């Protein structure tokens, strides 16, 4: 051990490995045994060694930093998504750099194309944010770096994508309400679209609407504009809840209306809003209206009522995303590997909000 | 406009400013007019100019990156805290780098002292994480970089701190329950400590306990071990809710117990757990037990029941933190500026969970 600033050679000597192995271990590269990595990290800690990232970046052109772009931090879906991605990235010895766009398409484009790091610091990008994919192919936006889009909405994919089981799982959610005896079921999520218009649906909420329609149709139940309420977050969910409640109360007092007995919501965030909106009008879940969400956010397990939902596999989402990105990073972007898609799994979680 | 890779001079010429002004604008330094910054950013975008951060970092020794360390992303408190800090940092033209420790003291120490960036990439650090401040003075842990601790627990402060209004606001929360007629009030948060032992309380939950005690004492109400339930998160909140419910049900059936009619919770996360735990035993909030939380997380406004709470000022927290950090960064760490403290403001928000 030297008394001056420790070098990589000092760390390697302390750990009893070659400088190359020490370097690979500290940078989280694959092919280093876990026991060796532990020895090197212990040696680096003992010597108070610090990687000179600047020099390292200049030399390798790799930073091991993965850029994660999401709409926001402070909502139940994004907080869970961010945590899952962060854990997965860290578990690979990589570093997550997480940024929020606050639902601004400009901010999302800016994050991909114009931020101060672009082309310098990130090995690749994972994105779940609003407003992209309309004009410019996504692969052009981030300078051609490896890129994974979550819940893709590109009709002709130009980048790798990991998608939610939108249609199949929302069909299962609607079927669950039907199985619980609901016959007048409000659909909360995408705005109304005639069934035929959903044939080429790409976006997540449109696919979920198609899944909900499918289950209604198979059960011989109607699907029309009067049953559909547009809402993707809690604020619009509350508005939908009020509208649904007013229709129920009108029906009960013989003034037209609709005796809604179920609400199939395209995400948990909107479902929380619907439950809150119904409560504002004195209607109870599940006694008056059964409600199911989609996503499986953490808080749905402890709200009152606890929320029945489609629990998507966030860990699998994170694993697929980082796998795809790592493969692109390792193989370079000049290979003729076409854009790939994966769809994550789900489970229907049956809680109080749909109890009989 | 040149046809080769654009330089800073090209951007400056396009925007009609000096290269120095263009550089300051792109790096988010203070002293550049907003209209000038907009012109420079538009020029950089038009020319597809990208800052070479590596060269920039080597030259200035400054990165404009602020390191934010929190326990986790996926809980109501941390998602709101992270969003507030991120927004404030971005609004100053700085870049937030946000990391989670998963409540591991080792991970927190590692984040401060041993991560690959240390001493290279961060201009300063803001931390709200568990397990630090016990052995090593915090100022030693991060290599002497500017450092702001949120909700400090150092008895002898070695770094700047922004604190919550722990004692005063928890006293107000307890007083609110007393004003609503509660006389058997469970305290959920810190484990029981005799009043005298709280004289030198430093940690947030101990200070909140002292505030709750103070209000009880002034109202002539007792304070003893049987009323105190340790819980800082939803899982332990649920356990506390079950224990409180069992005591109530025992009292109602004449088997000892306690007719708890209120629960004063040291954070919203635990309060959600208490409400859930009471519901598991058929007890309703506020009809059977009135519950108040602390923090003012976003979801408390739309849960059923909506949660009465101490709404702390997260925007002020973020502003104070970044102000303190920026001052240290601008003045250097060798100045004889002693560690400072600030306490953020709060409002008591009166919602359904404490309604009469």
XYZ file of C-alpha atoms in Angstrom:
712
model
C 0.000 0.000 0.000
C 1.379 3.388 -0.974
C 0.910 6.484 1.121
C 0.032 8.697 -1.849
C -3.217 8.592 -3.840
C -3.919 4.916 -4.552
C -3.922 3.742 -8.159
C -5.674 0.883 -9.885
C -2.405 -1.088 -9.633
C -2.449 -0.700 -5.850
C -5.997 -2.045 -5.709
C -5.103 -4.971 -7.975
C -2.062 -5.826 -5.833
C -4.096 -5.619 -2.632
C -6.757 -7.928 -4.099
C -4.205 -10.263 -5.680
C -5.586 -9.896 -9.207
C -4.396 -8.320 -12.441
C -5.049 -4.611 -13.055
C -7.332 -5.614 -15.952
C -9.440 -7.814 -13.677
C -9.555 -5.089 -11.030
C -10.692 -2.594 -13.645
C -13.392 -4.912 -14.986
C -14.612 -5.680 -11.474
C -14.877 -2.023 -10.476
C -16.644 -1.112 -13.705
C -19.203 -3.900 -13.298
C -18.270 -5.626 -16.537
C -19.545 -9.160 -17.088
C -17.168 -12.123 -16.838
C -15.812 -11.320 -13.376
C -16.616 -13.883 -10.671
C -18.713 -12.485 -7.818
C -16.087 -13.540 -5.261
C -13.369 -11.766 -7.245
C -15.494 -8.652 -7.562
C -16.065 -8.673 -3.801
C -12.314 -8.944 -3.156
C -11.566 -6.047 -5.498
C -14.295 -3.855 -4.021
C -13.018 -4.606 -0.505
C -9.487 -3.694 -1.591
C -10.695 -0.464 -3.217
C -12.577 0.431 -0.056
C -9.601 -0.353 2.194
C -7.301 1.836 0.097
C -9.970 4.520 -0.364
C -9.480 4.132 -4.115
C -11.738 6.115 -6.417
C -12.255 5.491 -10.080
C -11.366 8.518 -12.114
C -14.519 8.404 -14.168
C -13.485 11.225 -16.419
C -10.322 9.460 -17.505
C -12.202 6.181 -17.692
C -14.869 7.671 -19.927
C -12.363 9.271 -22.246
C -10.556 5.974 -22.637
C -13.409 3.524 -23.143
C -16.189 5.672 -24.523
C -18.419 3.805 -22.056
C -19.816 5.207 -18.840
C -21.922 2.301 -17.511
C -24.639 4.904 -16.967
C -28.183 4.098 -18.111
C -30.471 7.057 -18.713
C -34.028 6.468 -17.470
C -36.693 8.972 -18.546
C -40.137 8.942 -16.917
C -43.046 11.368 -16.747
C -42.793 12.028 -13.013
C -41.595 10.668 -9.693
C -44.610 11.399 -7.493
C -47.315 9.066 -8.736
C -47.937 5.446 -7.742
C -47.110 3.959 -11.148
C -43.936 5.902 -11.828
C -42.555 5.533 -8.311
C -42.840 1.748 -8.637
C -41.479 1.706 -12.193
C -38.528 3.888 -11.230
C -37.681 1.747 -8.235
C -37.821 -1.471 -10.285
C -35.603 -0.058 -13.038
C -33.160 1.442 -10.557
C -32.813 -1.847 -8.666
C -32.287 -3.849 -11.846
C -29.717 -1.450 -13.273
C -27.776 -1.330 -9.999
C -27.862 -5.138 -9.743
C -25.955 -5.285 -13.050
C -23.204 -3.038 -11.733
C -24.526 -0.180 -13.874
C -25.596 3.278 -12.763
C -29.125 4.639 -13.291
C -29.504 8.314 -14.175
C -33.205 9.067 -13.751
C -34.935 12.118 -15.154
C -38.569 13.278 -15.181
C -40.313 15.174 -17.971
C -43.470 16.264 -16.117
C -45.507 14.935 -19.072
C -43.998 17.504 -21.443
C -43.281 16.134 -24.940
C -40.723 18.925 -25.361
C -38.974 17.898 -22.165
C -38.926 14.274 -23.318
C -37.447 15.193 -26.662
C -35.010 17.499 -24.917
C -33.990 14.749 -22.508
C -33.229 12.467 -25.430
C -31.584 14.868 -27.800
C -30.347 18.044 -26.218
C -29.366 17.553 -22.607
C -25.818 18.437 -21.668
C -24.751 14.807 -21.507
C -26.004 13.740 -24.919
C -23.565 11.663 -26.843
C -21.128 11.784 -23.967
C -22.304 10.163 -20.845
C -25.020 7.594 -21.401
C -24.571 4.061 -22.644
C -28.273 3.810 -23.427
C -31.763 4.984 -22.623
C -35.011 3.560 -21.221
C -38.085 5.746 -21.639
C -41.693 5.781 -20.429
C -42.920 9.285 -21.139
C -45.689 11.089 -22.937
C -45.714 12.653 -26.348
C -43.025 10.924 -28.350
C -43.332 8.756 -31.406
C -45.566 11.036 -33.394
C -43.332 12.714 -35.957
C -39.739 11.634 -35.712
C -38.754 7.960 -35.506
C -37.585 7.437 -31.945
C -34.298 5.939 -33.033
C -33.366 9.309 -34.563
C -34.072 11.274 -31.411
C -31.299 10.066 -29.153
C -28.436 10.098 -31.592
C -28.689 6.386 -32.295
C -27.708 5.243 -28.801
C -29.229 1.974 -27.574
C -32.830 2.710 -26.630
C -35.682 0.771 -25.030
C -39.189 2.192 -25.147
C -41.638 1.069 -22.461
C -45.227 0.566 -23.600
C -44.387 1.523 -27.157
C -46.759 3.464 -29.320
C -44.785 3.371 -32.559
C -46.819 1.758 -35.329
C -43.635 0.823 -37.130
C -41.152 0.144 -34.367
C -37.743 1.740 -34.784
C -36.409 0.839 -31.337
C -36.667 -2.057 -28.893
C -39.829 -2.072 -26.805
C -41.145 -3.735 -23.667
C -44.923 -3.628 -23.568
C -47.679 -4.216 -21.048
C -50.203 -7.009 -21.616
C -52.737 -4.331 -22.481
C -55.512 -6.040 -24.398
C -55.352 -9.473 -22.823
C -55.129 -8.259 -19.247
C -57.821 -5.585 -19.574
C -60.087 -8.222 -21.068
C -59.386 -10.327 -17.969
C -60.184 -7.356 -15.725
C -63.520 -6.766 -17.454
C -64.293 -10.487 -17.353
C -63.636 -10.430 -13.599
C -66.308 -7.734 -13.138
C -68.747 -9.717 -15.294
C -68.006 -12.855 -13.269
C -68.770 -10.884 -10.110
C -72.228 -10.139 -11.454
C -71.747 -6.641 -12.860
C -73.938 -5.888 -15.883
C -73.672 -2.092 -16.251
C -69.965 -1.505 -16.352
C -68.364 1.883 -16.868
C -65.073 1.898 -18.782
C -62.597 4.476 -17.494
C -59.462 5.256 -19.486
C -59.296 5.968 -23.211
C -61.975 8.206 -24.694
C -64.784 6.448 -26.531
C -63.977 4.975 -29.930
C -66.276 2.759 -32.013
C -65.171 -0.861 -31.949
C -64.145 -0.799 -35.615
C -61.823 2.147 -35.018
C -59.865 0.096 -32.497
C -58.776 -2.458 -35.098
C -55.349 -0.877 -35.492
C -54.983 0.415 -31.944
C -51.355 0.819 -30.870
C -51.425 2.975 -27.800
C -51.771 1.320 -24.423
C -55.125 2.802 -23.430
C -56.675 2.060 -26.843
C -55.518 -1.554 -26.563
C -56.985 -1.769 -23.073
C -60.261 -0.376 -24.384
C -60.283 -3.048 -27.080
C -59.721 -5.721 -24.440
C -62.603 -4.396 -22.348
C -64.871 -4.273 -25.425
C -63.984 -7.833 -26.281
C -65.098 -9.171 -22.922
C -68.356 -7.177 -23.050
C -69.086 -8.393 -26.548
C -68.455 -12.045 -25.649
C -70.821 -11.701 -22.680
C -73.549 -10.215 -24.877
C -73.314 -6.888 -23.063
C -73.579 -3.574 -24.886
C -70.710 -1.166 -25.593
C -71.541 2.445 -26.380
C -70.370 5.989 -25.838
C -72.503 6.518 -22.727
C -70.432 3.973 -20.768
C -66.996 5.375 -21.498
C -65.229 7.982 -19.338
C -61.858 9.410 -20.294
C -59.376 9.425 -17.388
C -55.761 8.414 -16.947
C -54.951 9.972 -13.598
C -56.511 10.589 -10.221
C -57.913 14.059 -11.004
C -59.790 12.861 -14.071
C -60.680 9.674 -12.232
C -62.462 11.769 -9.594
C -64.379 13.615 -12.327
C -65.334 10.252 -13.849
C -66.381 9.008 -10.402
C -68.672 12.000 -9.968
C -70.219 11.477 -13.416
C -70.777 7.775 -12.776
C -72.316 8.547 -9.370
C -74.680 11.125 -10.827
C -75.923 8.625 -13.388
C -76.498 6.034 -10.660
C -78.306 8.489 -8.395
C -80.469 9.668 -11.307
C -81.450 6.063 -12.051
C -82.273 5.417 -8.407
C -84.549 8.432 -8.269
C -86.233 7.494 -11.536
C -84.731 10.308 -13.596
C -83.118 8.303 -16.386
C -79.465 7.659 -15.677
C -77.746 4.291 -15.531
C -77.475 1.818 -12.645
C -73.710 1.348 -13.070
C -72.554 -1.537 -10.885
C -68.933 -1.788 -12.031
C -66.029 0.336 -13.265
C -63.188 -1.119 -15.313
C -60.300 1.356 -15.062
C -57.312 1.478 -17.393
C -54.933 2.196 -14.532
C -54.860 2.153 -10.735
C -54.328 5.894 -10.506
C -57.648 6.563 -12.258
C -59.299 3.800 -10.189
C -58.302 5.575 -6.962
C -59.932 8.689 -8.390
C -63.138 6.845 -9.300
C -63.404 5.392 -5.776
C -62.822 8.845 -4.306
C -65.364 10.432 -6.679
C -68.005 7.829 -5.811
C -67.348 8.385 -2.084
C -67.870 12.130 -2.593
C -71.444 11.268 -3.655
C -72.034 8.758 -0.861
C -71.558 5.636 -2.982
C -69.499 2.752 -1.614
C -67.025 0.382 -3.242
C -67.680 -2.547 -3.607
C -71.245 -2.409 -2.169
C -72.626 0.029 -4.760
C -70.013 -0.212 -7.505
C -67.212 -2.748 -7.969
C -63.961 -1.202 -9.221
C -60.895 -2.784 -10.784
C -57.649 -1.050 -11.773
C -54.618 -1.903 -13.876
C -50.871 -1.845 -13.032
C -50.682 -3.152 -9.480
C -49.156 -0.131 -7.770
C -47.892 -0.641 -4.236
C -50.519 1.427 -2.435
C -53.424 -0.595 -3.881
C -52.635 -3.316 -1.358
C -53.313 -1.088 1.656
C -55.944 1.436 0.586
C -59.473 1.092 1.975
C -60.933 -0.606 0.062
C -57.877 -2.515 -1.116
C -57.858 -2.352 -4.914
C -58.473 -5.307 -7.205
C -56.181 -4.886 -10.176
C -54.051 -6.322 -12.931
C -50.673 -6.784 -11.275
C -48.125 -6.450 -14.057
C -44.674 -7.883 -13.446
C -42.515 -4.808 -12.817
C -39.417 -6.880 -12.077
C -39.768 -8.649 -15.395
C -40.272 -5.296 -17.091
C -37.015 -4.052 -15.610
C -35.157 -7.255 -16.453
C -36.332 -7.332 -20.086
C -35.491 -3.649 -20.532
C -31.966 -3.873 -19.165
C -31.350 -7.159 -21.019
C -32.309 -5.604 -24.350
C -30.323 -2.474 -23.685
C -27.230 -4.374 -22.558
C -27.312 -6.496 -25.676
C -27.408 -3.404 -27.878
C -24.620 -1.802 -25.859
C -22.400 -4.875 -26.076
C -23.038 -5.518 -29.768
C -22.922 -1.927 -30.924
C -25.675 -0.224 -32.850
C -24.343 -0.943 -36.321
C -25.511 -4.559 -36.298
C -28.502 -5.498 -38.379
C -30.561 -6.457 -35.353
C -34.142 -5.350 -36.040
C -36.237 -3.688 -33.308
C -37.582 -6.282 -30.888
C -40.651 -6.419 -28.661
C -41.429 -8.224 -25.448
C -44.646 -8.269 -23.424
C -44.514 -8.704 -19.669
C -46.727 -11.014 -17.657
C -49.510 -10.216 -15.191
C -51.742 -11.645 -12.491
C -55.270 -10.613 -11.634
C -55.293 -9.638 -7.956
C -58.709 -10.020 -6.366
C -59.124 -7.650 -3.402
C -61.914 -5.796 -1.584
C -62.890 -3.382 -4.366
C -64.562 -6.176 -6.360
C -65.733 -8.341 -3.451
C -69.280 -9.722 -3.568
C -23.007 27.455 -39.984
C -20.255 24.959 -40.683
C -20.884 21.568 -42.179
C -18.565 19.746 -39.750
C -19.222 19.132 -36.050
C -20.439 22.439 -34.609
C -18.338 24.156 -31.957
C -19.233 26.529 -29.166
C -18.067 29.399 -31.410
C -20.595 28.361 -34.062
C -23.384 28.416 -31.477
C -22.278 31.818 -30.175
C -22.175 33.243 -33.709
C -25.602 31.816 -34.528
C -27.054 33.341 -31.340
C -25.191 36.628 -31.767
C -23.464 36.436 -28.377
C -19.909 35.937 -27.160
C -18.577 32.387 -26.728
C -18.338 33.060 -22.965
C -22.012 34.008 -22.789
C -22.965 30.985 -24.884
C -20.970 28.743 -22.564
C -22.537 30.227 -19.430
C -26.021 29.928 -20.918
C -25.589 26.279 -21.875
C -24.108 25.405 -18.484
C -26.985 27.066 -16.622
C -24.763 29.538 -14.810
C -26.424 32.492 -13.087
C -26.171 35.976 -14.582
C -27.453 35.087 -18.049
C -30.745 36.723 -19.050
C -33.550 34.234 -19.721
C -34.066 35.637 -23.235
C -30.354 35.250 -23.995
C -30.348 31.712 -22.652
C -33.337 30.886 -24.867
C -31.535 32.282 -27.934
C -28.411 30.247 -27.188
C -30.371 27.052 -26.562
C -32.286 27.570 -29.815
C -29.005 28.078 -31.670
C -27.487 24.963 -30.088
C -30.556 22.983 -31.056
C -30.532 24.289 -34.631
C -26.871 23.383 -35.070
C -27.277 20.097 -33.180
C -24.487 21.268 -30.876
C -23.644 19.121 -27.879
C -21.604 20.154 -24.888
C -18.580 17.962 -24.454
C -19.175 17.405 -20.773
C -16.003 15.463 -20.284
C -13.847 18.304 -21.550
C -16.006 20.791 -19.680
C -15.619 18.894 -16.419
C -11.878 18.577 -16.790
C -11.576 22.298 -17.383
C -13.820 23.748 -14.684
C -13.859 21.061 -12.034
C -17.614 21.706 -11.876
C -20.294 19.476 -13.293
C -23.511 21.291 -12.290
C -24.705 17.889 -11.093
C -26.347 17.645 -7.666
C -26.340 14.216 -6.042
C -29.622 13.409 -4.269
C -29.664 10.353 -1.994
C -32.964 9.000 -0.651
C -34.069 5.748 0.958
C -36.357 4.670 -1.875
C -38.450 5.848 -4.808
C -41.634 3.843 -4.273
C -43.189 5.303 -1.147
C -45.479 8.320 -0.860
C -43.037 10.486 1.098
C -39.957 9.828 -0.984
C -41.735 10.113 -4.325
C -42.934 13.589 -3.345
C -39.567 14.602 -1.877
C -37.717 13.402 -4.964
C -40.046 15.238 -7.305
C -39.738 18.496 -5.336
C -35.932 18.322 -5.242
C -35.699 17.364 -8.901
C -37.928 20.263 -9.965
C -35.998 22.771 -7.873
C -32.590 21.592 -9.084
C -33.690 21.637 -12.728
C -35.192 25.119 -12.295
C -31.708 26.382 -11.364
C -30.195 25.006 -14.560
C -28.538 22.217 -12.556
C -28.835 18.472 -13.056
C -30.196 16.119 -10.369
C -28.570 12.697 -10.025
C -30.904 10.715 -7.783
C -29.952 7.503 -6.034
C -31.799 5.218 -3.591
C -30.249 3.287 -0.712
C -33.149 0.953 0.110
C -32.749 1.947 3.784
C -29.275 0.403 3.958
C -26.800 2.433 6.049
C -23.990 0.741 4.103
C -25.531 1.815 0.818
C -25.887 5.375 2.101
C -22.280 5.502 3.211
C -21.250 3.901 -0.060
C -23.256 6.448 -2.040
C -21.461 9.258 -0.246
C -17.958 7.912 -0.133
C -17.266 5.116 -2.557
C -19.407 5.348 -5.650
C -17.594 5.556 -8.952
C -18.257 9.264 -9.306
C -16.958 10.355 -5.918
C -14.770 13.379 -6.048
C -15.264 13.604 -9.783
C -18.750 14.293 -10.861
C -20.883 15.900 -8.168
C -20.897 19.527 -7.133
C -22.702 18.665 -3.924
C -25.048 16.305 -2.144
C -28.519 16.355 -0.579
C -29.390 13.364 1.587
C -32.467 11.955 3.328
C -31.554 8.383 4.179
C -31.373 6.048 7.119
C -28.444 5.095 9.260
C -25.931 7.901 8.960
C -24.663 10.282 11.573
C -23.875 7.732 14.213
C -20.112 7.295 14.155
C -18.418 9.447 11.574
C -19.187 13.164 11.254
C -21.184 13.500 8.060
C -18.874 16.137 6.661
C -16.092 13.529 6.564
C -18.122 10.987 4.632
C -18.421 12.688 1.278
C -14.896 13.963 0.893
C -15.781 17.447 2.082
C -18.043 18.311 -0.849
C -20.949 20.678 -0.130
C -23.596 18.669 1.691
C -27.147 19.301 2.912
C -28.752 16.839 5.293
C -32.553 16.676 5.356
C -34.116 16.139 8.771
C -30.740 16.045 10.477
C -30.011 13.785 13.390
C -26.519 15.025 14.204
C -26.324 16.271 17.785
C -23.389 18.460 16.863
C -24.061 19.499 13.296
C -21.130 19.193 10.910
C -23.077 19.952 7.732
C -25.945 22.201 6.655
C -29.385 20.859 7.485
C -32.986 21.497 6.518
C -35.350 20.139 9.131
C -39.034 19.398 9.461
C -41.117 21.251 12.057
C -41.151 18.048 14.070
C -42.060 18.998 17.613
C -44.227 22.020 16.932
C -46.246 20.425 14.150
C -46.767 17.091 15.909
C -47.965 19.011 18.938
C -50.462 20.739 16.638
C -51.552 17.373 15.240
C -52.167 15.975 18.726
C -53.962 19.166 19.760
C -56.222 18.775 16.720
C -57.282 15.304 17.925
C -57.900 16.656 21.433
C -59.943 19.525 19.976
C -62.015 16.965 18.088
C -62.928 15.313 21.370
C -60.449 12.429 21.472
C -59.366 11.446 24.984
C -57.674 8.055 24.488
C -55.133 8.768 21.812
C -52.647 6.217 20.523
C -49.257 7.587 19.458
C -47.800 5.818 16.428
C -44.193 6.429 15.415
C -41.188 6.384 17.730
C -41.013 3.632 20.340
C -42.021 4.605 23.857
C -39.584 6.760 25.825
C -40.245 8.369 29.210
C -40.832 12.094 28.910
C -37.554 12.933 30.673
C -35.571 10.877 28.162
C -36.873 13.059 25.344
C -35.205 16.187 26.714
C -32.297 15.921 24.300
C -34.174 14.303 21.432
C -32.586 14.965 18.047
C -34.100 12.472 15.682
C -37.278 13.396 13.871
C -39.550 10.751 15.376
C -38.308 11.439 18.920
C -39.007 15.143 18.433
C -42.471 14.330 17.133
C -43.074 12.143 20.174
C -42.052 15.022 22.419
C -44.493 17.302 20.605
C -47.313 14.798 21.049
C -46.458 14.400 24.755
C -46.491 18.137 25.226
C -50.027 18.505 23.934
C -51.253 15.587 26.063
C -49.614 17.005 29.149
C -51.098 20.473 28.619
C -54.551 18.914 28.245
C -54.151 16.944 31.471
C -54.187 13.662 29.582
C -51.923 10.755 30.521
C -48.863 9.589 28.589
C -47.593 6.064 29.193
C -46.076 3.078 27.459
C -49.438 1.404 26.789
C -50.425 4.169 24.347
C -47.328 4.119 22.176
C -46.919 1.957 19.052
C -43.686 1.890 17.067
C -44.242 2.269 13.314
C -42.684 4.350 10.572
C -44.070 2.674 7.480
C -47.236 1.074 6.204
C -46.369 -2.506 7.227
C -45.732 -1.565 10.838
C -48.653 0.835 10.694
C -50.927 -2.103 9.863
C -49.525 -4.044 12.828
C -50.144 -1.015 15.045
C -53.676 -0.717 13.635
C -54.385 -4.336 14.538
C -53.032 -3.847 18.071
C -55.078 -0.679 18.581
C -58.196 -2.419 17.246
C -57.737 -5.388 19.553
C -57.502 -3.100 22.553
C -60.670 -1.284 21.494
C -62.580 -4.510 20.886
C -61.422 -5.897 24.252
C -62.702 -2.770 25.987
C -66.022 -2.969 24.183
C -66.510 -6.557 25.275
C -65.515 -5.757 28.852
C -62.171 -7.559 28.762
C -59.867 -4.743 29.803
C -58.347 -3.036 26.788
C -58.540 0.659 25.965
C -61.263 2.616 24.168
C -58.819 4.373 21.834
C -60.641 7.114 19.946
C -57.688 8.720 18.167
C -54.319 7.900 16.619
C -51.597 10.509 16.197
C -49.182 9.120 13.588
C -45.644 10.357 13.015
C -45.990 10.046 9.255
C -48.682 9.546 6.623
C -47.272 6.208 5.525
C -47.828 4.738 9.009
C -51.241 6.451 9.184
C -52.342 4.651 6.004
C -51.281 1.424 7.691
C -53.210 2.208 10.877
C -56.379 2.955 8.880
C -55.922 -0.289 6.951
C -55.245 -2.261 10.155
C -58.354 -0.851 11.841
C -60.434 -1.704 8.744
C -59.135 -5.290 8.911
C -60.858 -5.517 12.322
C -64.055 -3.799 11.218
C -63.286 -0.407 12.784
C -63.975 2.757 10.802
C -62.089 6.024 10.490
C -63.215 8.594 11.638
C -66.374 7.065 13.198
C -64.548 4.714 15.593
C -61.065 6.221 15.629
C -59.861 9.584 14.308
C -56.465 9.418 12.608
C -53.994 12.145 11.707
C -50.721 11.754 9.793
C -47.644 13.874 9.189
C -45.925 14.939 5.917
C -48.794 15.689 3.549
C -48.071 13.127 0.851
C -49.995 13.493 -2.393
C -52.209 10.435 -2.044
C -53.626 11.560 1.321
C -55.857 13.990 -0.565
C -57.684 11.244 -2.458
C -57.693 8.175 -0.218
C -60.970 7.115 1.414
C -61.058 8.495 4.022
C -58.977 11.463 2.914
C -56.194 11.876 5.469
C -55.920 14.768 7.904
C -52.247 15.579 8.226
C -49.454 18.037 8.791
C -48.719 19.341 5.308
C -45.052 20.288 5.335
C -43.843 22.674 2.653
C -41.938 20.429 0.234
C -41.242 23.274 -2.185
C -39.685 25.297 0.594
C -37.664 22.256 1.631
C -36.299 21.957 -1.893
C -35.619 25.677 -2.184
C -33.779 25.902 1.154
C -31.712 22.817 0.326
C -30.586 23.986 -3.089
C -29.978 27.528 -1.795
C -27.679 26.251 0.953
C -25.882 23.891 -1.372
C -25.413 26.516 -4.089
C -23.949 28.937 -1.592
C -21.403 26.343 -0.458
C -20.589 25.473 -4.061
C -20.091 29.096 -5.062
C -18.069 30.049 -1.986
C -15.973 26.912 -1.775
C -15.731 24.710 1.276
C -12.685 26.353 2.800
C -14.621 29.336 4.126
C -15.305 29.545 7.822
C -19.044 29.298 7.351
C -20.400 27.179 10.219
C -23.069 24.534 9.600
C -26.492 26.132 9.279
C -30.014 24.911 9.970
C -33.397 25.859 8.585
C -36.832 24.534 9.504
C -39.578 24.425 6.907
C -43.144 25.544 7.451
C -46.353 23.513 7.652
C -50.120 23.687 7.612
C -52.560 21.437 9.411
C -54.885 19.975 6.777
C -58.247 18.949 8.199
C -59.830 16.159 6.127
C -62.213 13.235 6.618
C -60.017 11.081 8.852
C -60.541 13.419 11.822
C -64.065 14.612 10.996
C -66.611 14.738 13.831
